Tab-separated table of C-alpha atoms in Angstrom:
chain	number	residue	atom	x	y	z
A	1	MET	CA	12.483	9.620	-10.788
A	2	THR	CA	14.522	12.807	-10.614
A	3	LEU	CA	14.848	13.972	-6.759
A	4	GLY	CA	15.610	18.294	-6.024
A	5	ILE	CA	16.595	18.262	-2.631
A	6	ASP	CA	17.082	21.759	-0.619
A	7	VAL	CA	19.963	21.730	1.731
A	8	ASP	CA	19.591	23.659	4.593
A	9	GLY	CA	17.036	22.659	7.461
A	10	VAL	CA	16.637	19.332	5.581
A	11	LEU	CA	20.364	17.877	5.543
A	12	ALA	CA	22.065	20.661	7.135
A	13	GLY	CA	21.685	22.403	10.589
A	14	PHE	CA	21.602	25.507	9.154
A	15	ASN	CA	19.745	27.152	12.220
A	16	ILE	CA	22.595	25.723	14.779
A	17	ALA	CA	25.155	27.622	13.269
A	18	TYR	CA	23.040	30.478	12.683
A	19	ALA	CA	21.854	30.540	16.272
A	20	ALA	CA	25.254	30.058	17.327
A	21	LEU	CA	26.783	33.140	15.152
A	22	ALA	CA	23.343	35.233	16.847
A	23	THR	CA	24.329	34.463	20.292
A	24	LYS	CA	27.502	35.944	19.427
A	25	LEU	CA	26.626	39.005	18.168
A	26	THR	CA	23.611	39.463	20.102
A	27	GLY	CA	24.126	37.450	23.601
A	28	ILE	CA	20.563	36.042	22.941
A	29	LYS	CA	20.933	32.232	24.118
A	30	PHE	CA	18.638	30.214	21.977
A	31	PRO	CA	16.987	26.912	23.361
A	32	ALA	CA	17.529	23.338	21.679
A	33	GLN	CA	15.884	23.470	18.602
A	34	GLU	CA	14.145	20.529	19.580
A	35	SER	CA	13.085	21.948	22.744
A	36	ASP	CA	9.043	23.271	23.460
A	37	GLU	CA	10.477	26.705	24.436
A	38	TRP	CA	12.515	27.291	20.568
A	39	PRO	CA	10.021	29.679	18.688
A	40	ALA	CA	7.615	28.044	16.467
A	41	THR	CA	7.778	30.209	13.747
A	42	TRP	CA	10.014	30.796	10.348
A	43	ASP	CA	11.648	33.795	11.351
A	44	TRP	CA	12.480	32.409	15.359
A	45	ASP	CA	15.466	34.948	15.463
A	46	LEU	CA	13.139	37.798	15.294
A	47	ALA	CA	10.323	36.063	17.654
A	48	ALA	CA	13.171	35.536	20.298
A	49	GLY	CA	14.464	39.243	20.242
A	50	VAL	CA	17.045	39.678	17.405
A	51	THR	CA	16.316	42.749	16.103
A	52	GLU	CA	16.211	43.409	11.989
A	53	GLU	CA	19.646	45.281	12.069
A	54	GLN	CA	21.275	42.513	13.928
A	55	GLN	CA	19.560	39.693	11.070
A	56	ARG	CA	21.746	41.911	8.772
A	57	GLN	CA	24.664	42.100	10.703
A	58	ILE	CA	24.394	37.820	10.951
A	59	TRP	CA	23.780	37.769	7.475
A	60	TYR	CA	26.983	39.735	6.549
A	61	MET	CA	29.264	37.440	8.797
A	62	ILE	CA	27.607	34.590	6.901
A	63	LYS	CA	28.147	35.941	3.589
A	64	ALA	CA	31.483	37.375	4.203
A	65	SER	CA	32.608	33.299	5.917
A	66	PRO	CA	34.766	31.568	3.234
A	67	CYS	CA	33.381	28.180	5.592
A	68	PHE	CA	30.071	29.159	6.970
A	69	TRP	CA	28.088	26.633	4.769
A	70	LEU	CA	31.045	23.795	4.764
A	71	ASP	CA	31.046	24.353	8.201
A	72	LEU	CA	27.304	23.070	8.973
A	73	PRO	CA	26.394	20.423	11.497
A	74	ALA	CA	24.549	17.433	9.651
A	75	HIS	CA	20.838	16.717	11.026
A	76	LYS	CA	20.602	13.193	12.582
A	77	GLY	CA	20.685	10.822	9.440
A	78	ALA	CA	21.945	13.064	7.026
A	79	ALA	CA	24.823	11.305	6.479
A	80	GLU	CA	23.026	8.133	5.985
A	81	PHE	CA	20.328	9.249	3.393
A	82	ILE	CA	23.285	11.293	1.581
A	83	SER	CA	25.324	8.050	1.199
A	84	TRP	CA	22.012	5.904	-0.134
A	85	LEU	CA	21.528	9.114	-2.552
A	86	SER	CA	24.851	8.707	-3.969
A	87	GLN	CA	24.607	5.303	-4.157
A	88	ASN	CA	21.403	5.429	-6.191
A	89	GLN	CA	22.152	8.383	-8.293
A	90	GLN	CA	22.060	6.492	-11.699
A	91	LYS	CA	18.820	5.257	-11.190
A	92	HIS	CA	17.583	8.527	-9.445
A	93	PRO	CA	19.268	11.829	-10.489
A	94	VAL	CA	19.286	14.062	-7.354
A	95	TYR	CA	19.728	17.995	-7.775
A	96	PHE	CA	20.632	19.421	-4.382
A	97	ILE	CA	18.741	23.093	-4.890
A	98	THR	CA	19.968	25.743	-2.163
A	99	ASN	CA	19.856	29.806	-1.751
A	100	ARG	CA	23.004	30.086	-0.022
A	101	MET	CA	24.915	33.502	-0.437
A	102	GLY	CA	28.001	34.351	0.074
A	103	ILE	CA	31.753	33.255	-0.690
A	104	SER	CA	31.466	30.223	-3.160
A	105	PRO	CA	28.242	28.793	-1.868
A	106	LYS	CA	28.260	25.988	-4.207
A	107	TRP	CA	31.591	24.857	-3.866
A	108	GLN	CA	31.270	24.673	-0.139
A	109	THR	CA	27.971	23.086	-0.494
A	110	GLU	CA	29.656	20.315	-2.624
A	111	ARG	CA	32.721	19.880	-0.380
A	112	TRP	CA	29.902	19.700	2.728
A	113	LEU	CA	28.039	16.714	0.627
A	114	LYS	CA	31.209	14.811	-0.157
A	115	ARG	CA	32.094	14.978	3.598
A	116	TYR	CA	28.868	13.502	4.338
A	117	GLY	CA	29.060	10.654	1.955
A	118	TYR	CA	28.501	11.662	-1.343
A	119	LEU	CA	30.624	10.007	-3.775
A	120	GLY	CA	31.697	11.768	-6.732
A	121	SER	CA	30.157	14.918	-7.648
A	122	PRO	CA	27.024	16.090	-6.414
A	123	SER	CA	24.859	18.495	-8.477
A	124	VAL	CA	24.455	21.713	-6.943
A	125	ILE	CA	22.338	24.446	-8.239
A	126	VAL	CA	22.324	27.457	-6.362
A	127	THR	CA	18.967	29.660	-6.454
A	128	ALA	CA	16.465	31.678	-4.705
A	129	ASP	CA	13.969	30.119	-7.718
A	130	LYS	CA	13.442	26.702	-6.718
A	131	GLY	CA	10.198	26.230	-8.700
A	132	GLN	CA	11.737	27.271	-11.972
A	133	ALA	CA	14.522	25.222	-11.101
A	134	CYS	CA	12.349	22.106	-10.247
A	135	LYS	CA	10.359	22.460	-13.818
A	136	VAL	CA	13.859	22.949	-15.814
A	137	LEU	CA	15.093	19.718	-14.095
A	138	LYS	CA	11.958	17.970	-14.680
A	139	ALA	CA	11.978	16.799	-10.724
A	140	ASP	CA	9.424	14.630	-10.136
A	141	ILE	CA	10.047	14.960	-6.033
A	142	TYR	CA	10.915	17.949	-4.116
A	143	ILE	CA	12.128	17.984	-0.303
A	144	ASP	CA	12.335	21.368	1.083
A	145	ASP	CA	11.751	22.686	4.902
A	146	LYS	CA	9.918	26.175	3.443
A	147	THR	CA	6.445	25.610	2.882
A	148	GLU	CA	6.725	28.567	0.467
A	149	ASN	CA	9.195	27.075	-1.665
A	150	CYS	CA	7.279	23.974	-2.062
A	151	GLN	CA	4.406	25.829	-3.031
A	152	ASP	CA	6.190	27.581	-5.504
A	153	VAL	CA	7.382	23.943	-7.036
A	154	LEU	CA	3.742	22.764	-7.214
A	155	THR	CA	2.783	26.189	-8.594
A	156	VAL	CA	5.598	26.326	-11.405
A	157	SER	CA	5.223	22.636	-12.518
A	158	SER	CA	1.360	22.748	-12.591
């Protein structure tokens, strides 16, 4: 069984680091992601008052950082899951499929996975076309936090 797994929002706490950058740039203080006050929408930053221009500036900062992706916190339980994936990679090949941008996103992601328990060399694929990636890899299972990516994988593989 071949696994395809997104990183941000599934294993890594992208929203936490993004919110910290947004607060630094805009002064907007975001509630804890687990709280009922967290905007219940994919574009939570815009819903909380970040302008599109500020959003572009935040993404510029992310893309210019040599360590943004490397320094993301792990979600609760992610390190144990990453370790399990690593221990079972011979039985179940795993590909980490992510749409990260900026300075060396593949390298930063590989180092991040190793930091959180992946032994050996993780297979990281950086692409926005997750459906096509899963088709080429013949992924049996795909995990992502964005519904549109899951639908794309389903559509392309059908």
